[in-house]
Short mmCIF file of C-alpha atoms and ligand atoms in Angstrom, two decimals:
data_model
loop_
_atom_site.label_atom_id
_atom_site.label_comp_id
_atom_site.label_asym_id
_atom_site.label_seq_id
_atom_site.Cartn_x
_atom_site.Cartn_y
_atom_site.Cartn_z
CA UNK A 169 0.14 -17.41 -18.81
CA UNK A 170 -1.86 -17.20 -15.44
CA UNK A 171 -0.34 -15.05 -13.05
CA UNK A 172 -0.66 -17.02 -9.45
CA UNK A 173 -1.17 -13.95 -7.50
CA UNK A 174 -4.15 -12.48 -9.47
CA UNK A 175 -6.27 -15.56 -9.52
CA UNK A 176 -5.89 -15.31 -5.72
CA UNK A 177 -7.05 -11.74 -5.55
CA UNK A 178 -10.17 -13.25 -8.11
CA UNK A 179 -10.79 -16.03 -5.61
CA UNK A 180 -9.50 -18.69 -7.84
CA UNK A 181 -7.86 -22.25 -6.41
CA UNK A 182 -4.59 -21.65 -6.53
CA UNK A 183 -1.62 -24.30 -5.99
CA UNK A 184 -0.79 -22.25 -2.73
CA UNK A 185 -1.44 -19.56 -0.94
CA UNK A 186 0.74 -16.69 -2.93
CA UNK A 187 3.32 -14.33 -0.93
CA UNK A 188 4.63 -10.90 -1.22
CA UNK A 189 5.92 -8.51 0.95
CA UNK A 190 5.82 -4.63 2.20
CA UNK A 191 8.87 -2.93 1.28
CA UNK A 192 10.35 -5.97 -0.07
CA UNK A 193 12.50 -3.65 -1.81
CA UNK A 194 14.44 -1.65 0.76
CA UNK A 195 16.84 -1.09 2.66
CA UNK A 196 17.05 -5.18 4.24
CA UNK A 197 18.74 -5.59 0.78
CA UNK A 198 22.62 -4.48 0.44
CA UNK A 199 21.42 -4.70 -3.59
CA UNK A 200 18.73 -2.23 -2.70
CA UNK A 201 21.56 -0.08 -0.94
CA UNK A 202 23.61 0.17 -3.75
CA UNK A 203 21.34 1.33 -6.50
CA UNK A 204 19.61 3.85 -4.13
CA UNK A 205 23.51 5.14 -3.35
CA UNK A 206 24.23 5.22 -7.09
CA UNK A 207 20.84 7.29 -7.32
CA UNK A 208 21.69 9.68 -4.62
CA UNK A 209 19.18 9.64 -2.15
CA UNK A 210 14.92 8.02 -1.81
CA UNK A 211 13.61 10.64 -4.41
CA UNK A 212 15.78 10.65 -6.83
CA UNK A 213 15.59 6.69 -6.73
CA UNK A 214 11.57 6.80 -7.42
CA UNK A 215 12.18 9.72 -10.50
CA UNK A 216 14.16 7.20 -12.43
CA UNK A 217 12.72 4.84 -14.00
CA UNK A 218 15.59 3.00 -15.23
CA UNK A 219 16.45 2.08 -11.10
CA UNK A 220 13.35 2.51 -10.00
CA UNK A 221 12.43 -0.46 -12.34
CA UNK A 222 15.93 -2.65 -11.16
CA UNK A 223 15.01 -2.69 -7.15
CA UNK A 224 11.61 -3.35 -8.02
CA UNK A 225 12.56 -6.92 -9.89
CA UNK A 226 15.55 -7.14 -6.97
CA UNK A 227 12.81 -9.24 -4.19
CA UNK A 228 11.70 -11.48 -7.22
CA UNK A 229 15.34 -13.07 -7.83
CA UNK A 230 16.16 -12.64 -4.50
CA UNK A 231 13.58 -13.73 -2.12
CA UNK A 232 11.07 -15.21 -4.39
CA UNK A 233 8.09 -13.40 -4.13
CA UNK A 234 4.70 -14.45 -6.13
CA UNK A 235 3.87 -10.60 -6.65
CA UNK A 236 6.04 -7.17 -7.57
CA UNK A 237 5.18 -3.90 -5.84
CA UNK A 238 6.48 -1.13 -7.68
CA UNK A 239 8.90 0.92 -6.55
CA UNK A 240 7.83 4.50 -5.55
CA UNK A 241 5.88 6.36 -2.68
CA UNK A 242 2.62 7.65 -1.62
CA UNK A 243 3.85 10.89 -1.11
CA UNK A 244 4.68 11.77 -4.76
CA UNK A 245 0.95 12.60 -5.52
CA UNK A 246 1.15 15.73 -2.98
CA UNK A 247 4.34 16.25 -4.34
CA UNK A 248 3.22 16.44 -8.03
CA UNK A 249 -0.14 18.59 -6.68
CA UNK A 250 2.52 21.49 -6.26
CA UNK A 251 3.88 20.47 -1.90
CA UNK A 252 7.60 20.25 -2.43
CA UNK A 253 9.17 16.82 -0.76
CA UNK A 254 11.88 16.14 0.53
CA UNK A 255 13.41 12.75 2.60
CA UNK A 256 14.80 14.05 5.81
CA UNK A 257 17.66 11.25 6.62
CA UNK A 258 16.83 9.54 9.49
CA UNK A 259 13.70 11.49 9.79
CA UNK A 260 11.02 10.41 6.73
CA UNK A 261 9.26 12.44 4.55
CA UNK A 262 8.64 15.91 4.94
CA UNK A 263 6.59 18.64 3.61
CA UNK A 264 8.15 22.45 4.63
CA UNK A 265 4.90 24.51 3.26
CA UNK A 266 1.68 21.99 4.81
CA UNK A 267 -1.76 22.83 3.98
CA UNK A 268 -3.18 25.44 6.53
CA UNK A 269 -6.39 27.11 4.54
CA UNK A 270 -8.33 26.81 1.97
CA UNK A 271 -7.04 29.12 -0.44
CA UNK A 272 -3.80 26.68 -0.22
CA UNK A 273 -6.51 23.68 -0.91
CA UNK A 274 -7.39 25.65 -4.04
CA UNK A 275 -3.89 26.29 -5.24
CA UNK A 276 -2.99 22.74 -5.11
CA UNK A 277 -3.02 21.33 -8.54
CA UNK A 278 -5.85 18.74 -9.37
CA UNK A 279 -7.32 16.09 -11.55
CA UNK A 280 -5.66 15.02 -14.81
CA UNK A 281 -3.26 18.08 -14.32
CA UNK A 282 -1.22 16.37 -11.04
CA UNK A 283 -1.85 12.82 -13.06
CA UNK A 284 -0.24 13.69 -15.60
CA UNK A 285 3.07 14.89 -14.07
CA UNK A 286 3.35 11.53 -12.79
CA UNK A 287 5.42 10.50 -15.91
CA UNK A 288 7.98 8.64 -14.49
CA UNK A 289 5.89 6.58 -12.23
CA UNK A 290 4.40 5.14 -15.59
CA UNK A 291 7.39 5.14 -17.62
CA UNK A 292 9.11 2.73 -14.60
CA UNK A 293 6.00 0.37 -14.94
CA UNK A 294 6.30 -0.09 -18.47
CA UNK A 295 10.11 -1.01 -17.58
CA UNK A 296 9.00 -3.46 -15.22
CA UNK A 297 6.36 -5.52 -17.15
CA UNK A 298 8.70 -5.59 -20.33
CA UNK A 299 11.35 -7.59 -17.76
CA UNK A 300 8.82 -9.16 -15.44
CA UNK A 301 8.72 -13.21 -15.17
CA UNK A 302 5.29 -13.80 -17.55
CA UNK A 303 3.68 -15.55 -14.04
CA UNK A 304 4.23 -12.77 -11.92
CA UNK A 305 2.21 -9.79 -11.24
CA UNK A 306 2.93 -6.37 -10.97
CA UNK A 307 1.06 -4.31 -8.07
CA UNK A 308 0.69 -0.96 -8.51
CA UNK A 309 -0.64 1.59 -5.28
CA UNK A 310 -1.50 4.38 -3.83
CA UNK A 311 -2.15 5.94 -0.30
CA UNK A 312 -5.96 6.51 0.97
CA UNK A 313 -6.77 10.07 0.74
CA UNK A 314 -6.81 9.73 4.29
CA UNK A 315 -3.50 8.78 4.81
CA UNK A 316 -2.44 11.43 2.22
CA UNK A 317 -3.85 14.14 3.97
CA UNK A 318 -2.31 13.40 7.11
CA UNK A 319 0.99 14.26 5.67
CA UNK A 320 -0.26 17.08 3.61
CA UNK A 321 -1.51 19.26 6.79
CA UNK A 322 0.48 18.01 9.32
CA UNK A 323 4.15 18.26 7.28
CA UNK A 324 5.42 15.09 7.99
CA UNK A 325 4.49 11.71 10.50
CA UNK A 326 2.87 12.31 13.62
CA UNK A 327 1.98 10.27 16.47
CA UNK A 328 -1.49 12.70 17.54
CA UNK A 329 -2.98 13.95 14.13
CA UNK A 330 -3.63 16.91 15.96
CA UNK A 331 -3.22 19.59 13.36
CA UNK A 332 -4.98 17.19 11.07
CA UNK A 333 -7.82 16.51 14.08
CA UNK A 334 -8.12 20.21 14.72
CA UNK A 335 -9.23 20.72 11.05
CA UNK A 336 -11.00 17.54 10.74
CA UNK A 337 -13.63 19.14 13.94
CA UNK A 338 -13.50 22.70 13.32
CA UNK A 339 -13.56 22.71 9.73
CA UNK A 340 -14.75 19.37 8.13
CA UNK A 341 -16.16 20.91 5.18
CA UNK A 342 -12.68 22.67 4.08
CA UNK A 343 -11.44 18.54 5.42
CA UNK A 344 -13.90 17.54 3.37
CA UNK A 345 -12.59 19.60 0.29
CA UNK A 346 -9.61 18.86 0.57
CA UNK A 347 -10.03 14.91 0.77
CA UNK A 348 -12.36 15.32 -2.43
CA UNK A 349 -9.29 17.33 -4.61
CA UNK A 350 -7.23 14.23 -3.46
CA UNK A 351 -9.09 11.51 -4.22
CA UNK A 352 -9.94 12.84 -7.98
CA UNK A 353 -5.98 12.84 -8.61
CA UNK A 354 -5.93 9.33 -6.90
CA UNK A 355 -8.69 8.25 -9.90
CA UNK A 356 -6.75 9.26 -12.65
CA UNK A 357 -3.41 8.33 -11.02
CA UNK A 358 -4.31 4.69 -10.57
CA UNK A 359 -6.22 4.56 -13.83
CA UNK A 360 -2.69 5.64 -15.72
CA UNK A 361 -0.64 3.05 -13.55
CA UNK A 362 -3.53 0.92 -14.80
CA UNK A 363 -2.64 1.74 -18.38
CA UNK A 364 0.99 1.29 -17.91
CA UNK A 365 0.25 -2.01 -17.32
CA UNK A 366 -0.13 -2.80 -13.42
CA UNK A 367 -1.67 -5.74 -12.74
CA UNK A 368 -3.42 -5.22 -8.97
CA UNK A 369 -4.23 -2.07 -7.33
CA UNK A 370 -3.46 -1.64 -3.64
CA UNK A 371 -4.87 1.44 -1.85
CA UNK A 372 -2.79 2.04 1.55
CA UNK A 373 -4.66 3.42 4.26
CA UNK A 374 -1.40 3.28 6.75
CA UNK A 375 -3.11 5.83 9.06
CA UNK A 376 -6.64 4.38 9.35
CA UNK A 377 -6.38 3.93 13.12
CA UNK A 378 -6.31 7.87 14.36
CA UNK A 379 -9.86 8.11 13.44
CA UNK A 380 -13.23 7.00 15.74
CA UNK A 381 -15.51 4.62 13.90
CA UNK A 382 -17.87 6.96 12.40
CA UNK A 383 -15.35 9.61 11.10
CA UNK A 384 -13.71 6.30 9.96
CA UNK A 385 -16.34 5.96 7.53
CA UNK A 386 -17.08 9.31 6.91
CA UNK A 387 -13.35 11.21 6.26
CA UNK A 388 -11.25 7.91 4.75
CA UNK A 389 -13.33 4.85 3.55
CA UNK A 390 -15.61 6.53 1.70
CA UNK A 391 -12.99 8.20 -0.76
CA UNK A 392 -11.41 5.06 -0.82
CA UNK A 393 -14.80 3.50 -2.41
CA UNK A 394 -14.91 6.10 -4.68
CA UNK A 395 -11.78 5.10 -5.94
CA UNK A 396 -12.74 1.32 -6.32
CA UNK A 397 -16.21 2.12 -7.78
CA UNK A 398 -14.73 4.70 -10.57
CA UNK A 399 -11.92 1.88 -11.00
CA UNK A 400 -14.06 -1.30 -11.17
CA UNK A 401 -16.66 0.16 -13.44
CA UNK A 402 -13.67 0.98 -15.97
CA UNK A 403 -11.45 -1.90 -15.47
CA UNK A 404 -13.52 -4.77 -13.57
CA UNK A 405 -11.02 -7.49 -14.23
CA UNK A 406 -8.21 -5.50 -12.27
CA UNK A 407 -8.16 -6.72 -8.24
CA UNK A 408 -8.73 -4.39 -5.91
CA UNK A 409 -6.85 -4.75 -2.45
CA UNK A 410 -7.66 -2.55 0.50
CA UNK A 411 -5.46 -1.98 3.19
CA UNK A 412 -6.82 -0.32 5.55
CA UNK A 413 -4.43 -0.30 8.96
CA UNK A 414 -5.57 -0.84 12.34
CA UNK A 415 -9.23 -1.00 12.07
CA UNK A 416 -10.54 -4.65 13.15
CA UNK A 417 -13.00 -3.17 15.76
CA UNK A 418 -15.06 -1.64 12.62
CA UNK A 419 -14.77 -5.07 10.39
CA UNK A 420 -18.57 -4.89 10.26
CA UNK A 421 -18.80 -1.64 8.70
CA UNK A 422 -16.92 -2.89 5.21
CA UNK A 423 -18.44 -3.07 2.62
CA UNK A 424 -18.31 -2.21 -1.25
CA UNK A 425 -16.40 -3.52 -4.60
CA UNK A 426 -13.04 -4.39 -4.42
CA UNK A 427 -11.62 -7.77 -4.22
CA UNK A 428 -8.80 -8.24 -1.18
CA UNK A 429 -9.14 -7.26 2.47
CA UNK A 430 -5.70 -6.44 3.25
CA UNK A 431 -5.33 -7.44 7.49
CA UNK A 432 -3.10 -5.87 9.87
CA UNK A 433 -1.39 -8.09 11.92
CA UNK A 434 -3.31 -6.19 15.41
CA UNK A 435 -6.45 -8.12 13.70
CA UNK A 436 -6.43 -11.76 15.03
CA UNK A 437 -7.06 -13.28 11.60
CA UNK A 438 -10.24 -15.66 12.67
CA UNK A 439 -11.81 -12.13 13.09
CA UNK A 440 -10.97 -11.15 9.74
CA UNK A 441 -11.80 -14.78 8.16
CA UNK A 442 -15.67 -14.87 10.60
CA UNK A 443 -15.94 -10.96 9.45
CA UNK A 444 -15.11 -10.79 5.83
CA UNK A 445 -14.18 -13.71 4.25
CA UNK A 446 -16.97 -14.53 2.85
CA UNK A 447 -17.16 -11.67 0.47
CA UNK A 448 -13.39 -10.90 0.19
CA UNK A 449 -9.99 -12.78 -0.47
CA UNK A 450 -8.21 -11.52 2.70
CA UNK A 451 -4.10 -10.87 2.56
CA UNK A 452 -2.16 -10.65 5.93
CA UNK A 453 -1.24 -11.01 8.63
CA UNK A 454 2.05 -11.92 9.63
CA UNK A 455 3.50 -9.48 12.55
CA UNK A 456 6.86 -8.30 10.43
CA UNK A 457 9.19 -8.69 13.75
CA UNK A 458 8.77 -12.66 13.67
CA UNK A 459 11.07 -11.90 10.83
CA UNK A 460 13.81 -11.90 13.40
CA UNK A 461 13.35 -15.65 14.26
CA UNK A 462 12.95 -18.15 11.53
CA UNK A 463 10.83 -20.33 14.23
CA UNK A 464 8.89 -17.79 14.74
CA UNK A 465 7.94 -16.93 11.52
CA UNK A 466 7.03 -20.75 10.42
CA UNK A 467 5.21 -20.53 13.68
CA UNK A 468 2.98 -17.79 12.44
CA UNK A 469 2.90 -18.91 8.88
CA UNK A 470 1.60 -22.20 10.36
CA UNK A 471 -1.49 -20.82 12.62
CA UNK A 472 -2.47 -18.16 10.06
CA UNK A 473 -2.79 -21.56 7.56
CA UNK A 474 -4.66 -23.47 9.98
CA UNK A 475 -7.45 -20.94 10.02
CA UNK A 476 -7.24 -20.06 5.98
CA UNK A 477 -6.43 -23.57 5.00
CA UNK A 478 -4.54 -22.34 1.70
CA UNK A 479 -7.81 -20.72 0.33
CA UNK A 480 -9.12 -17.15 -0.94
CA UNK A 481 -5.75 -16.08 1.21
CA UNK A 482 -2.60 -13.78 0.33
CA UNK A 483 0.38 -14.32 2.37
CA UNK A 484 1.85 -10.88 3.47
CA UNK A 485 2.89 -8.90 6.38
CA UNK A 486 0.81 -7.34 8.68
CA UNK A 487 3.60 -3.92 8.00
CA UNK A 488 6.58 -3.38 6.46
CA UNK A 489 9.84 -5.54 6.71
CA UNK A 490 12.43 -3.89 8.88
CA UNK A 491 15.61 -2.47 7.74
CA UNK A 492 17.68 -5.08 9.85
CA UNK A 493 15.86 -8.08 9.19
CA UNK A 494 18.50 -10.54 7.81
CA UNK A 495 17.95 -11.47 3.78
CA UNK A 496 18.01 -15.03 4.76
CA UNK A 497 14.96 -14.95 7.12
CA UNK A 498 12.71 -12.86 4.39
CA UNK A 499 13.92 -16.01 1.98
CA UNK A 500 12.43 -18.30 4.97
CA UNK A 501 9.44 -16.53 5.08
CA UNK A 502 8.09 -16.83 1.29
CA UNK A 503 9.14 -20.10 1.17
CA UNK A 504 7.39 -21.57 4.03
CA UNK A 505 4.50 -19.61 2.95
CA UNK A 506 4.94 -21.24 -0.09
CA UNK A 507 5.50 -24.99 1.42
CA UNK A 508 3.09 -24.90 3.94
CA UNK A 509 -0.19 -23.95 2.09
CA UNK A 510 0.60 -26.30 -0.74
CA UNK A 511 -2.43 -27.79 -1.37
O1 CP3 B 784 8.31 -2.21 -1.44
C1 CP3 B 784 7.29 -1.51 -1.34
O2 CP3 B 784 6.46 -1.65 -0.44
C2 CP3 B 784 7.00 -0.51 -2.45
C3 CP3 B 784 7.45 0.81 -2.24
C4 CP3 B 784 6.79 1.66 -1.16
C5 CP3 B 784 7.52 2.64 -0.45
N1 CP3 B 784 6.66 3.36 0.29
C6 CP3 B 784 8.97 2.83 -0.56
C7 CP3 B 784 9.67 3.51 0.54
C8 CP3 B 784 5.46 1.77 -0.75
C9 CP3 B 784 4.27 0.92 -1.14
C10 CP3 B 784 5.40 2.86 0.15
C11 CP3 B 784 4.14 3.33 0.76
C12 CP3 B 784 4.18 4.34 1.82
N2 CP3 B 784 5.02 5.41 1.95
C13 CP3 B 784 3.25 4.38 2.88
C14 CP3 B 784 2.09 3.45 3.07
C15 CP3 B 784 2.54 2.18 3.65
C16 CP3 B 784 3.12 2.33 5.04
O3 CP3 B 784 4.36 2.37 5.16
O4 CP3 B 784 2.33 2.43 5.98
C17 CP3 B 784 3.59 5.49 3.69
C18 CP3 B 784 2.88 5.94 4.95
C19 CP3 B 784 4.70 6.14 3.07
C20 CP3 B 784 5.40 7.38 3.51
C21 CP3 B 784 6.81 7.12 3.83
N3 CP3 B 784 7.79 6.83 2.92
C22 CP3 B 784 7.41 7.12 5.11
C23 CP3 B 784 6.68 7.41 6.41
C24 CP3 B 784 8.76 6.84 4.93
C25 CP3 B 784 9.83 6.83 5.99
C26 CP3 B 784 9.80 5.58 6.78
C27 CP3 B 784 10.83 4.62 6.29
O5 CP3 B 784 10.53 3.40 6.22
O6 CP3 B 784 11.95 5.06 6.04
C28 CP3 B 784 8.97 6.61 3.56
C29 CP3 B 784 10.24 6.23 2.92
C30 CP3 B 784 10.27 5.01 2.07
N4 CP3 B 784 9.29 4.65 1.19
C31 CP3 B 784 11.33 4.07 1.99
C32 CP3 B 784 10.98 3.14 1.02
C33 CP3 B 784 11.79 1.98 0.52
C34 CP3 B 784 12.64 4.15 2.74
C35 CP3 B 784 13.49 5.13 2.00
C36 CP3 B 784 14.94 4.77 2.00
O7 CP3 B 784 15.38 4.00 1.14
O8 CP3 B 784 15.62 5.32 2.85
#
């Protein structure tokens, strides 16, 4: 059976435009509360692949999604390359030990090694596509080794990079290193979820933005090619989505072989469409806080159809959907994405 969303990532007609959202399993969802309760806390959730695989199918029943995004988190690659995680309540992710030379870049475990402690990040997506609806697809990711990094030298989120900067200038060949150890786990990691059975690859580059246009290029997107060009040559008929956040002043710079364009919702999406929509099936944009309003969001829905006119186009956010965003209102979102680019 064709699977709706990957014959949009291919650039196929489609019947509409298909929909999925960031985080559509989280914390928006009392279901989603429950099971991570009965789990104990965020990790714990993501090592099981039993739950892991439950809130993943939750947004498919619930809200009606065209697309599945497993359930885990970028940050159990660092994790499994030896940096111990935790999930600070109220706080995010943090790393107690980050990366400050390069004998610590040497100790981390690489390659196949940190791939293949991974297990349970497989095992879930086995779970998932026994119980997944036949003409849905499962989307499997990872962060940019970028974005990866950022958390791995400076412990946890930061609003100025700087520790991460400071290495960046003064030591970009040890930045350099590093990046290069990350992105050969990120190979093999993505090449076992592609195994496993994921459908679509998205690679997250959440922190894109911190970077000037050059270094863009030369510290993140580059690794991130790598990844698509060992991918693609192995696998050619699995999409490729990019998601780099942030970055519309440097839309002529992107190039290379993936399939999807993943736009922020900062990017007006007639730049995006002028840009790069010739050569890629672009996925965005909607700003997640429309959410709030269910105006609003057909609003958006409406103007980002008028200038993609239901073709080579993913519905999605330009983020995440916020933890107080009211069920109802996601449910109003996929299905006037669904309604209104009915072709
Ligand atoms: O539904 C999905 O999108 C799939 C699951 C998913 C999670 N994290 C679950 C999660 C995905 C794709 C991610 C990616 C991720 N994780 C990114 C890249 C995308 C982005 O957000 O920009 C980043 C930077 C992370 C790191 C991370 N994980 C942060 C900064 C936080 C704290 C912020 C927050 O929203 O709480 C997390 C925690 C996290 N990852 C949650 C979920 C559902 C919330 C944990 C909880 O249940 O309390």
């Amino acid at each position: 059976m064709s699977k709706i969303f990957v014959d949009a990532c291919l650039g196929k007609k489609t019947p509409y435009s298909p929909v999925w959202m960031m985080r559509q399993a989280g914390r928006y969802l009392p279901e989603y509360l429950k099971v991570r309760a009965e789990a104990g806390d965020f990790l714990n959730l993501c090592h099981n692949p039993k739950k892991a695989c439950e809130v993943t199918l939750q947004p498919m029943d619930i809200v009606g999604v065209d697309a599945a995004i497993l359930f885990s988190d970028i940050l159990v690659i660092p994790h499994e390359m030896g940096m111990h995680l935790e999930f600070v309540k109220g706080e995010g992710p943090l790393f107690k030990d980050p990366i400050t030379n390069e004998a610590e870049v040497d100790a981390l475990l690489g390659g196949k090694e940190a791939a293949e402690k991974l297990t349970y990040v497989y095992e879930t997506i086995s779970l998932i596509q026994k119980e997944l609806a036949p003409d849905k697809a499962l989307i499997g990711f990872t962060g940019a080794p970028w974005t990866l990094v950022t958390y791995m030298i400076e412990g946890k989120g930061t609003k100025t990079y700087n520790l991460c900067k400071k290495l960046l200038y003064t030591q970009p060949e040890l930045m350099h290193k590093l990046l290069a150890k990350v992105t050969q786990v990120v190979k093999y990691y993505m090449e076992k979820q592609i195994e496993a059975g994921i459908d679509v690859v998205q690679i997250f580059d959440s922190w894109a933005a911190a970077l000037e246009e050059d270094e863009y290029f030369e510290f993140s997107w580059k690794y991130m090619i790598e990844i698509s060009d060992y991918l693609k040559e192995k696998y050619p008929n699995i999409p490729i989505i990019m998601f780099p956040k942030g970055i519309g002043q440097y839309l002529d710079r992107i190039e290379g072989n993936f399939d999807v364009f993943g736009v922020d919702w900062s990017t007006p999406m007639e730049l995006a469409k002028e840009k790069l929509g010739d050569k890629y099936v672009l996925q965005g944009n909607m700003e997640p806080c429309r959410l709030y309003s269910k105006e609003q969001t057909t609003k958006s829905i409406e103007k980002i159809n008028n200038v993609m006119q239901g073709k080579r186009h993913i519905f999605n956010l330009g983020h995440g959907i916020l933890p107080d965003v009211p069920v109802e209102n996601a449910k109003h979102f996929v299905s006037e994405c669904q309604r209104i680019s009915k072709n």
